[in-house]
Amino acid sequence: MSFEELGLQAELLRAIRAQGYTQPTPIQAKAIPVILNGRDVLAGAQTGTGKTAAFTLPLLQLLEGRSGGRQPRALVLTPTRELAAQVGESVATYGAHLNQRSAVIFGGVGINPQIERLRRGVDILVATPGRLLDHAGQKTVDLSRVEILVLDEADRMLDMGFIHDIRRVLKLLPQKRQNLLFSATYSDQIRQLANGLLHQPEMIEVARRNTTAENVSQLVHLVDKGDKRRLLSHLIRAGDWHQVLIFTRTKHGANRLAEQLSRDGILSAAIHGNKSQSARTRALQEFKSNKLTALVATDIAARGLDIDNLPHVVNFELPNVAEDYVHRIGRTGRAGSSGAALSLVSDEERKLLKDIHRLLKREIPVEIVEGFEPSPSGAPSVPASVEAPRRPRRPRNRRRGGRGNQAKAG
Ligand code: AMP
């Protein structure tokens, strides 16, 4: 399935190509044609599935064919400012070659610039419910021309107690409109909301991503940052690994690691957004056909990758966002085959590891590899069952700021 086959127009395809996406994610493949057809949609999809593009792309296309005034014709409601900002960015990115005007409004920041922005005219408005109602109350926004409504992360909006706000917003919209409801979970409350809101919706569901497959074994190796590359080469060689997908956080880091591994005699290539499509395709083909042992990728570059029976995934660095961990390791253990996901975690990344544990609702076993013991700088929260170098306990009432030279980061 390609983006072209989904019926998207050239300007959008161009923006998609610029993002380096090679193929639609499952939610995109399912939702885009349905939305383009004007249908209401109830979509079960979590962050990381590509859901934002799944509604943003068709939204842009639908509006492009219609003429508009100054009032918003599409309204996207999100639970948080962060999500609103993110969706706003996606609208700008995917709509780069179209003429839609978009704005993002949320609380906690000055209202006047938003009023000014709204006055200039907006086609696509992304907003959190509270601030949107403030504007509606002050008559600085007119929602009577909204043709398409999107509720993004509807379950979170309900969790955050926005149901009344949502209902108040709904009253300000025209009766006839297209409604898209995205939610990671289906509670009774969501069903209720959907029933009252959606008109003969198409139900679209993609696999939950925050649960990791049981056939994937997960392990953390605590190691000093500076020793990671050496440890990785050691593991690949000692384990006689033939196919390992390695994640780094940056494009630069991916390049450097692929070069270093190659110098260690492990055939490697990097794929990321700065590589040409042909270079990426070639690297992937060589990796799939076992000509390369290691493929080093950034999260974005790895999104569209589908590799059968991939046995090893390594997080050379933990992702900043815990959900990305799940996506990364979801590359292995597909279709019932077994896989191993290994994370090399340095002292600086302990908070990220904690976030992942919270998301998974369990702890990943930790092991320290002989010869690669982390230096005793901080005290990692290693489960008791794991052998780690013992460290002196910290005094309980350590005075804040007592360690004079602990500079504040950033
Ligand atoms: P979302 O689920 O909307 O939060 O998207 C998660 C991430 O996937 C974002 O960083 C997008 O840029 C990226 N993404 C969305 N669609 C695709 C695609 N078709 N191929 C690769 N990456 C994508």
Short mmCIF file of C-alpha atoms and ligand atoms in Angstrom, two decimals:
data_model
loop_
_atom_site.label_atom_id
_atom_site.label_comp_id
_atom_site.label_asym_id
_atom_site.label_seq_id
_atom_site.Cartn_x
_atom_site.Cartn_y
_atom_site.Cartn_z
CA MET A 1 0.00 0.00 0.00
CA SER A 2 1.36 3.40 -0.95
CA PHE A 3 0.25 6.92 -0.07
CA GLU A 4 -0.61 7.47 -3.74
CA GLU A 5 -3.11 4.63 -3.59
CA LEU A 6 -4.92 6.30 -0.72
CA GLY A 7 -6.11 9.04 -3.02
CA LEU A 8 -4.06 11.89 -1.60
CA GLN A 9 -3.29 14.87 -3.77
CA ALA A 10 0.15 15.74 -5.13
CA GLU A 11 0.84 18.58 -2.68
CA LEU A 12 0.29 16.26 0.26
CA LEU A 13 2.32 13.46 -1.29
CA ARG A 14 5.15 15.92 -1.69
CA ALA A 15 5.01 16.86 1.98
CA ILE A 16 4.85 13.20 2.97
CA ARG A 17 7.90 12.42 0.87
CA ALA A 18 9.75 15.30 2.49
CA GLN A 19 9.07 13.64 5.85
CA GLY A 20 10.69 10.50 4.56
CA TYR A 21 7.62 8.31 5.04
CA THR A 22 7.71 5.45 2.62
CA GLN A 23 4.38 3.84 3.35
CA PRO A 24 1.25 4.56 5.33
CA THR A 25 0.95 3.12 8.80
CA PRO A 26 -2.02 0.76 9.33
CA ILE A 27 -4.20 3.48 10.81
CA GLN A 28 -3.38 5.76 7.90
CA ALA A 29 -4.11 3.07 5.33
CA LYS A 30 -7.47 2.41 6.92
CA ALA A 31 -8.60 5.87 7.94
CA ILE A 32 -7.50 8.13 5.09
CA PRO A 33 -9.77 6.75 2.34
CA VAL A 34 -12.74 6.63 4.70
CA ILE A 35 -12.25 10.20 5.86
CA LEU A 36 -11.77 11.38 2.28
CA ASN A 37 -15.14 9.82 1.54
CA GLY A 38 -16.73 12.09 4.09
CA ARG A 39 -17.58 9.37 6.58
CA ASP A 40 -17.56 9.70 10.35
CA VAL A 41 -14.86 7.64 11.99
CA LEU A 42 -14.37 6.03 15.34
CA ALA A 43 -10.71 5.07 15.48
CA GLY A 44 -8.92 3.13 18.15
CA ALA A 45 -5.32 4.20 17.85
CA GLN A 46 -2.64 5.24 20.22
CA THR A 47 0.14 7.74 20.01
CA GLY A 48 2.91 6.43 17.84
CA THR A 49 0.62 4.72 15.36
CA GLY A 50 0.72 7.66 12.99
CA LYS A 51 -2.80 8.72 13.95
CA THR A 52 -2.09 12.44 13.63
CA ALA A 53 -1.28 12.16 9.94
CA ALA A 54 -4.22 9.76 9.58
CA PHE A 55 -6.65 12.60 10.22
CA THR A 56 -4.52 15.62 9.29
CA LEU A 57 -3.81 14.57 5.72
CA PRO A 58 -7.41 13.92 4.64
CA LEU A 59 -8.54 16.97 6.59
CA LEU A 60 -6.23 19.19 4.59
CA GLN A 61 -7.36 17.64 1.35
CA LEU A 62 -11.06 17.92 2.10
CA LEU A 63 -10.78 21.58 2.99
CA GLU A 64 -8.60 22.36 0.01
CA GLY A 65 -11.43 21.61 -2.35
CA ARG A 66 -13.81 23.98 -0.59
CA SER A 67 -13.79 27.71 -0.28
CA GLY A 68 -13.66 29.27 3.14
CA GLY A 69 -14.12 32.54 4.93
CA ARG A 70 -12.39 33.65 8.06
CA GLN A 71 -14.04 31.15 10.39
CA PRO A 72 -12.51 27.77 11.08
CA ARG A 73 -13.83 24.93 8.96
CA ALA A 74 -12.04 22.22 10.83
CA LEU A 75 -11.68 21.96 14.58
CA VAL A 76 -9.31 19.57 16.28
CA LEU A 77 -9.76 19.23 20.03
CA THR A 78 -6.93 17.80 22.08
CA PRO A 79 -6.58 17.15 25.81
CA THR A 80 -3.25 18.91 26.34
CA ARG A 81 -1.29 21.87 25.10
CA GLU A 82 1.56 19.61 24.08
CA LEU A 83 -0.67 17.54 21.90
CA ALA A 84 -2.31 20.64 20.46
CA ALA A 85 1.10 22.04 19.58
CA GLN A 86 2.13 18.73 18.05
CA VAL A 87 -1.00 18.47 15.95
CA GLY A 88 -0.56 22.09 14.91
CA GLU A 89 2.93 21.28 13.73
CA SER A 90 1.68 18.31 11.76
CA VAL A 91 -0.94 20.47 10.08
CA ALA A 92 1.75 22.97 9.12
CA THR A 93 4.14 20.26 7.96
CA TYR A 94 1.71 18.26 5.85
CA GLY A 95 -0.01 21.36 4.60
CA ALA A 96 3.22 23.07 3.58
CA HIS A 97 2.23 23.16 -0.10
CA LEU A 98 -1.41 24.02 0.41
CA ASN A 99 -3.09 27.28 1.31
CA GLN A 100 -4.83 26.30 4.52
CA ARG A 101 -4.37 28.63 7.44
CA SER A 102 -4.05 26.94 10.79
CA ALA A 103 -3.79 28.11 14.37
CA VAL A 104 -3.25 26.48 17.72
CA ILE A 105 -4.88 27.81 20.85
CA PHE A 106 -4.48 26.57 24.40
CA GLY A 107 -4.56 27.93 27.90
CA GLY A 108 -1.74 29.04 30.12
CA VAL A 109 -0.49 31.61 27.64
CA GLY A 110 -1.69 35.09 26.73
CA ILE A 111 -5.05 35.19 25.02
CA ASN A 112 -4.48 38.38 23.03
CA PRO A 113 -2.09 37.01 20.42
CA GLN A 114 -4.59 34.21 19.91
CA ILE A 115 -7.41 36.70 19.43
CA GLU A 116 -5.27 38.54 16.94
CA ARG A 117 -4.51 35.30 15.13
CA LEU A 118 -8.15 34.25 14.99
CA ARG A 119 -9.13 37.65 13.65
CA ARG A 120 -6.86 37.17 10.68
CA GLY A 121 -8.75 34.06 9.65
CA VAL A 122 -8.16 30.37 10.25
CA ASP A 123 -9.17 27.28 8.31
CA ILE A 124 -7.96 24.63 10.72
CA LEU A 125 -8.14 25.36 14.41
CA VAL A 126 -6.39 23.10 16.90
CA ALA A 127 -7.42 23.77 20.46
CA THR A 128 -7.77 22.55 23.99
CA PRO A 129 -11.38 22.72 25.18
CA GLY A 130 -11.03 25.22 28.04
CA ARG A 131 -9.33 27.99 26.13
CA LEU A 132 -11.55 27.41 23.13
CA LEU A 133 -14.58 28.04 25.32
CA ASP A 134 -12.95 31.19 26.66
CA HIS A 135 -12.68 32.45 23.11
CA ALA A 136 -16.21 31.38 22.31
CA GLY A 137 -17.42 33.22 25.43
CA GLN A 138 -15.64 36.37 24.31
CA LYS A 139 -16.93 35.86 20.79
CA THR A 140 -13.40 35.89 19.47
CA VAL A 141 -14.03 32.63 17.68
CA ASP A 142 -17.02 31.63 15.62
CA LEU A 143 -17.49 27.88 15.33
CA SER A 144 -20.63 27.97 13.24
CA ARG A 145 -18.76 27.13 10.04
CA VAL A 146 -16.99 24.03 11.28
CA GLU A 147 -17.40 21.22 8.77
CA ILE A 148 -15.07 18.69 10.30
CA LEU A 149 -14.57 17.98 13.99
CA VAL A 150 -11.74 15.83 15.31
CA LEU A 151 -11.55 14.68 18.90
CA ASP A 152 -8.00 13.53 19.39
CA GLU A 153 -7.18 11.28 22.34
CA ALA A 154 -10.79 11.45 23.39
CA ASP A 155 -10.24 9.01 26.23
CA ARG A 156 -7.66 11.29 27.76
CA MET A 157 -9.99 14.23 27.42
CA LEU A 158 -12.61 12.33 29.36
CA ASP A 159 -10.05 11.20 31.94
CA MET A 160 -9.13 14.82 32.41
CA GLY A 161 -12.71 15.75 33.06
CA PHE A 162 -13.36 17.59 29.80
CA ILE A 163 -16.67 15.94 29.03
CA HIS A 164 -18.75 19.00 29.94
CA ASP A 165 -16.45 21.29 28.02
CA ILE A 166 -16.69 19.01 25.02
CA ARG A 167 -20.46 19.02 25.19
CA ARG A 168 -20.47 22.79 25.39
CA VAL A 169 -18.22 23.00 22.34
CA LEU A 170 -20.47 20.60 20.43
CA LYS A 171 -23.41 22.94 20.97
CA LEU A 172 -21.50 25.68 19.17
CA LEU A 173 -20.99 23.60 16.04
CA PRO A 174 -23.35 23.21 13.11
CA GLN A 175 -25.46 20.05 13.17
CA LYS A 176 -24.22 18.85 9.84
CA ARG A 177 -20.56 18.04 9.94
CA GLN A 178 -18.08 15.20 9.68
CA ASN A 179 -16.87 13.79 13.00
CA LEU A 180 -13.68 11.90 13.69
CA LEU A 181 -13.10 10.46 17.11
CA PHE A 182 -9.70 9.05 17.99
CA SER A 183 -9.21 7.20 21.22
CA ALA A 184 -6.64 4.75 22.50
CA THR A 185 -9.21 2.90 24.59
CA TYR A 186 -12.94 2.21 24.43
CA SER A 187 -14.60 2.78 27.75
CA ASP A 188 -18.35 2.95 28.23
CA GLN A 189 -17.98 6.69 28.46
CA ILE A 190 -16.24 6.84 25.08
CA ARG A 191 -18.95 4.66 23.55
CA GLN A 192 -21.55 6.98 24.96
CA LEU A 193 -19.80 10.02 23.60
CA ALA A 194 -19.37 8.32 20.23
CA ASN A 195 -23.02 7.29 20.09
CA GLY A 196 -24.18 10.84 20.59
CA LEU A 197 -21.64 12.33 18.25
CA LEU A 198 -20.99 10.08 15.32
CA HIS A 199 -23.24 9.37 12.40
CA GLN A 200 -22.95 5.81 11.10
CA PRO A 201 -19.26 5.79 11.83
CA GLU A 202 -16.72 3.52 10.27
CA MET A 203 -14.96 1.72 13.09
CA ILE A 204 -11.23 1.51 12.64
CA GLU A 205 -9.01 -0.33 15.00
CA VAL A 206 -5.29 -0.89 14.95
CA ALA A 207 -3.33 -3.04 17.34
CA ARG A 208 -2.57 -1.68 20.75
CA ARG A 209 1.01 -0.63 20.79
CA ASN A 210 1.71 -0.10 24.45
CA THR A 211 1.69 -3.76 25.18
CA THR A 212 4.86 -5.51 24.26
CA ALA A 213 4.66 -8.90 22.63
CA GLU A 214 5.23 -11.78 24.98
CA ASN A 215 7.51 -13.54 22.59
CA VAL A 216 10.00 -10.70 22.81
CA SER A 217 12.50 -11.06 25.61
CA GLN A 218 13.62 -7.77 27.05
CA LEU A 219 16.81 -7.00 28.86
CA VAL A 220 18.69 -3.95 30.05
CA HIS A 221 22.45 -3.76 30.27
CA LEU A 222 23.67 -0.98 32.50
CA VAL A 223 26.84 0.40 31.02
CA ASP A 224 28.80 3.62 30.87
CA LYS A 225 27.90 5.78 27.92
CA GLY A 226 31.46 5.67 26.63
CA ASP A 227 31.50 1.86 26.72
CA LYS A 228 28.31 1.28 24.80
CA ARG A 229 29.85 0.86 21.39
CA ARG A 230 32.46 -1.58 22.65
CA LEU A 231 29.81 -3.58 24.49
CA LEU A 232 27.59 -3.67 21.43
CA SER A 233 30.38 -4.99 19.20
CA HIS A 234 31.19 -7.54 21.88
CA LEU A 235 27.59 -8.73 22.11
CA ILE A 236 27.15 -8.98 18.35
CA ARG A 237 30.32 -10.99 17.98
CA ALA A 238 29.98 -13.15 21.08
CA GLY A 239 26.33 -13.90 20.31
CA ASP A 240 27.06 -14.44 16.63
CA TRP A 241 24.18 -12.14 15.71
CA HIS A 242 23.40 -11.92 12.03
CA GLN A 243 20.68 -9.35 11.92
CA VAL A 244 20.34 -6.59 14.44
CA LEU A 245 18.37 -3.37 14.20
CA ILE A 246 19.92 -0.69 16.39
CA PHE A 247 18.22 2.51 17.46
CA THR A 248 19.96 5.77 18.14
CA ARG A 249 18.39 9.07 19.03
CA THR A 250 20.04 11.20 16.39
CA LYS A 251 20.88 10.95 12.74
CA HIS A 252 24.43 11.91 13.49
CA GLY A 253 24.64 9.25 16.18
CA ALA A 254 23.31 6.67 13.72
CA ASN A 255 25.96 7.55 11.16
CA ARG A 256 28.76 7.48 13.67
CA LEU A 257 27.72 4.19 15.18
CA ALA A 258 27.36 2.51 11.79
CA GLU A 259 30.87 3.67 10.91
CA GLN A 260 32.33 2.49 14.19
CA LEU A 261 30.67 -0.91 13.95
CA SER A 262 31.94 -1.28 10.41
CA ARG A 263 35.43 -0.50 11.67
CA ASP A 264 34.93 -3.26 14.23
CA GLY A 265 34.31 -5.62 11.33
CA ILE A 266 30.53 -5.66 11.68
CA LEU A 267 28.93 -4.75 8.38
CA SER A 268 26.57 -1.89 9.09
CA ALA A 269 24.60 0.92 7.50
CA ALA A 270 22.63 3.82 8.89
CA ILE A 271 19.18 4.88 7.78
CA HIS A 272 17.60 8.17 8.69
CA GLY A 273 15.82 11.15 7.25
CA ASN A 274 18.92 12.73 5.75
CA LYS A 275 19.63 9.74 3.56
CA SER A 276 18.20 9.63 0.09
CA GLN A 277 15.34 7.28 -0.52
CA SER A 278 17.48 5.10 -2.76
CA ALA A 279 20.21 4.84 -0.12
CA ARG A 280 17.64 3.82 2.45
CA THR A 281 16.01 1.27 0.21
CA ARG A 282 19.38 -0.20 -0.65
CA ALA A 283 20.45 -0.43 2.99
CA LEU A 284 17.19 -2.07 3.94
CA GLN A 285 17.44 -4.59 1.11
CA GLU A 286 20.99 -5.50 2.06
CA PHE A 287 19.95 -5.86 5.65
CA LYS A 288 16.99 -8.05 4.80
CA SER A 289 19.11 -10.27 2.60
CA ASN A 290 21.72 -10.60 5.35
CA LYS A 291 24.44 -8.74 3.49
CA LEU A 292 24.55 -6.32 6.38
CA THR A 293 24.64 -7.45 9.99
CA ALA A 294 23.54 -4.22 11.58
CA LEU A 295 21.15 -1.49 10.55
CA VAL A 296 21.34 1.65 12.65
CA ALA A 297 18.18 3.73 12.56
CA THR A 298 16.46 6.69 14.12
CA ASP A 299 12.89 6.27 15.33
CA ILE A 300 11.37 8.12 12.45
CA ALA A 301 13.33 6.23 9.81
CA ALA A 302 12.34 2.92 11.36
CA ARG A 303 8.60 3.63 11.37
CA GLY A 304 7.81 2.11 8.06
CA LEU A 305 10.25 -0.77 8.34
CA ASP A 306 8.80 -4.19 8.12
CA ILE A 307 11.34 -6.93 8.50
CA ASP A 308 10.25 -10.52 8.86
CA ASN A 309 11.73 -12.54 11.67
CA LEU A 310 14.02 -9.84 12.91
CA PRO A 311 15.79 -11.54 15.80
CA HIS A 312 17.50 -8.64 17.59
CA VAL A 313 16.63 -5.07 18.38
CA VAL A 314 19.04 -2.94 20.36
CA ASN A 315 18.32 0.41 21.93
CA PHE A 316 21.74 1.97 21.81
CA GLU A 317 20.11 4.92 23.50
CA LEU A 318 16.71 4.90 25.11
CA PRO A 319 14.09 6.98 23.34
CA ASN A 320 12.97 10.23 24.92
CA VAL A 321 9.38 9.14 24.73
CA ALA A 322 8.53 5.89 26.45
CA GLU A 323 6.00 4.89 23.78
CA ASP A 324 8.80 4.81 21.25
CA TYR A 325 10.39 2.00 23.22
CA VAL A 326 7.34 -0.12 22.53
CA HIS A 327 7.42 0.74 18.85
CA ARG A 328 11.08 0.00 18.60
CA ILE A 329 10.94 -3.41 20.16
CA GLY A 330 7.75 -4.16 18.24
CA ARG A 331 10.05 -4.58 15.25
CA THR A 332 11.05 -7.97 16.53
CA GLY A 333 8.98 -10.96 17.54
CA ARG A 334 6.52 -10.35 14.72
CA ALA A 335 4.06 -12.93 13.59
CA GLY A 336 4.86 -15.27 16.41
CA SER A 337 8.59 -15.53 15.86
CA SER A 338 10.68 -14.89 18.94
CA GLY A 339 12.91 -11.91 19.35
CA ALA A 340 15.19 -10.23 21.80
CA ALA A 341 15.19 -6.57 22.67
CA LEU A 342 18.19 -5.22 24.44
CA SER A 343 18.70 -1.75 25.84
CA LEU A 344 22.06 -0.26 26.69
CA VAL A 345 21.34 2.13 29.51
CA SER A 346 23.78 4.59 30.97
CA ASP A 347 23.48 6.50 34.19
CA GLU A 348 22.02 9.55 32.42
CA GLU A 349 19.15 7.51 31.06
CA ARG A 350 17.75 6.16 34.30
CA LYS A 351 14.81 8.50 34.25
CA LEU A 352 13.93 7.38 30.73
CA LEU A 353 14.11 3.77 31.88
CA LYS A 354 11.76 4.57 34.73
CA ASP A 355 9.28 6.11 32.30
CA ILE A 356 9.39 2.95 30.24
CA HIS A 357 8.79 0.78 33.31
CA ARG A 358 5.82 2.93 34.19
CA LEU A 359 4.38 2.57 30.70
CA LEU A 360 4.94 -1.19 30.60
CA LYS A 361 3.74 -1.52 34.17
CA ARG A 362 6.67 -3.76 34.90
CA GLU A 363 10.41 -3.66 35.19
CA ILE A 364 12.72 -4.95 32.52
CA PRO A 365 15.36 -7.29 33.94
CA VAL A 366 18.77 -5.71 34.31
CA GLU A 367 22.11 -7.36 33.76
CA ILE A 368 25.63 -6.10 33.92
CA VAL A 369 28.08 -7.63 31.52
CA GLU A 370 31.40 -8.63 32.91
CA GLY A 371 34.10 -6.28 31.77
CA PHE A 372 31.53 -3.54 31.14
CA GLU A 373 30.53 -2.66 34.67
CA PRO A 374 29.31 0.91 34.91
CA SER A 375 31.49 3.19 36.97
CA PRO A 376 29.96 4.00 40.34
CA SER A 377 28.91 7.59 39.70
CA GLY A 378 25.26 7.53 40.66
CA ALA A 379 23.33 4.74 42.30
CA PRO A 380 21.16 3.06 39.67
CA SER A 381 17.90 1.66 40.91
CA VAL A 382 18.77 -1.93 40.21
CA PRO A 383 16.35 -4.56 41.44
CA ALA A 384 17.68 -6.46 44.44
CA SER A 385 17.94 -9.72 42.54
CA VAL A 386 20.49 -8.33 40.17
CA GLU A 387 24.12 -8.27 40.95
CA ALA A 388 25.44 -4.79 40.76
CA PRO A 389 28.48 -3.26 42.31
CA ARG A 390 27.62 -2.22 45.84
CA ARG A 391 27.66 1.39 46.63
CA PRO A 392 27.59 3.29 49.86
CA ARG A 393 24.14 4.49 50.86
CA ARG A 394 23.47 8.11 50.55
CA PRO A 395 22.90 9.99 53.77
CA ARG A 396 19.18 10.55 54.18
CA ASN A 397 19.12 14.23 55.00
CA ARG A 398 21.46 15.39 52.37
CA ARG A 399 21.08 19.12 52.24
CA ARG A 400 19.71 20.49 49.04
CA GLY A 401 22.42 21.94 46.91
CA GLY A 402 24.96 20.62 49.37
CA ARG A 403 27.13 19.36 46.58
CA GLY A 404 28.45 22.66 45.47
CA ASN A 405 29.39 21.81 41.93
CA GLN A 406 26.25 20.09 40.74
CA ALA A 407 25.51 22.39 37.90
CA LYS A 408 21.95 22.68 36.67
CA ALA A 409 21.50 21.16 33.27
CA GLY A 410 20.42 23.52 30.54
P1 AMP B 1 1.52 9.89 15.96
O1 AMP B 1 0.98 8.52 16.26
O2 AMP B 1 0.61 10.68 15.13
O3 AMP B 1 1.95 10.57 17.22
O4 AMP B 1 2.83 9.70 15.05
C1 AMP B 1 3.99 9.12 15.54
C2 AMP B 1 5.19 9.41 14.67
O5 AMP B 1 5.15 8.68 13.47
C3 AMP B 1 5.39 10.85 14.30
O6 AMP B 1 6.70 11.19 14.63
C4 AMP B 1 5.21 10.88 12.80
O7 AMP B 1 6.07 11.82 12.22
C5 AMP B 1 5.58 9.49 12.39
N1 AMP B 1 4.86 8.99 11.21
C6 AMP B 1 3.57 9.21 10.91
N2 AMP B 1 3.25 8.57 9.79
C7 AMP B 1 4.33 7.93 9.36
C8 AMP B 1 4.61 7.07 8.25
N3 AMP B 1 3.68 6.75 7.36
N4 AMP B 1 5.86 6.57 8.13
C9 AMP B 1 6.80 6.88 9.04
N5 AMP B 1 6.60 7.67 10.11
C10 AMP B 1 5.37 8.19 10.28
#
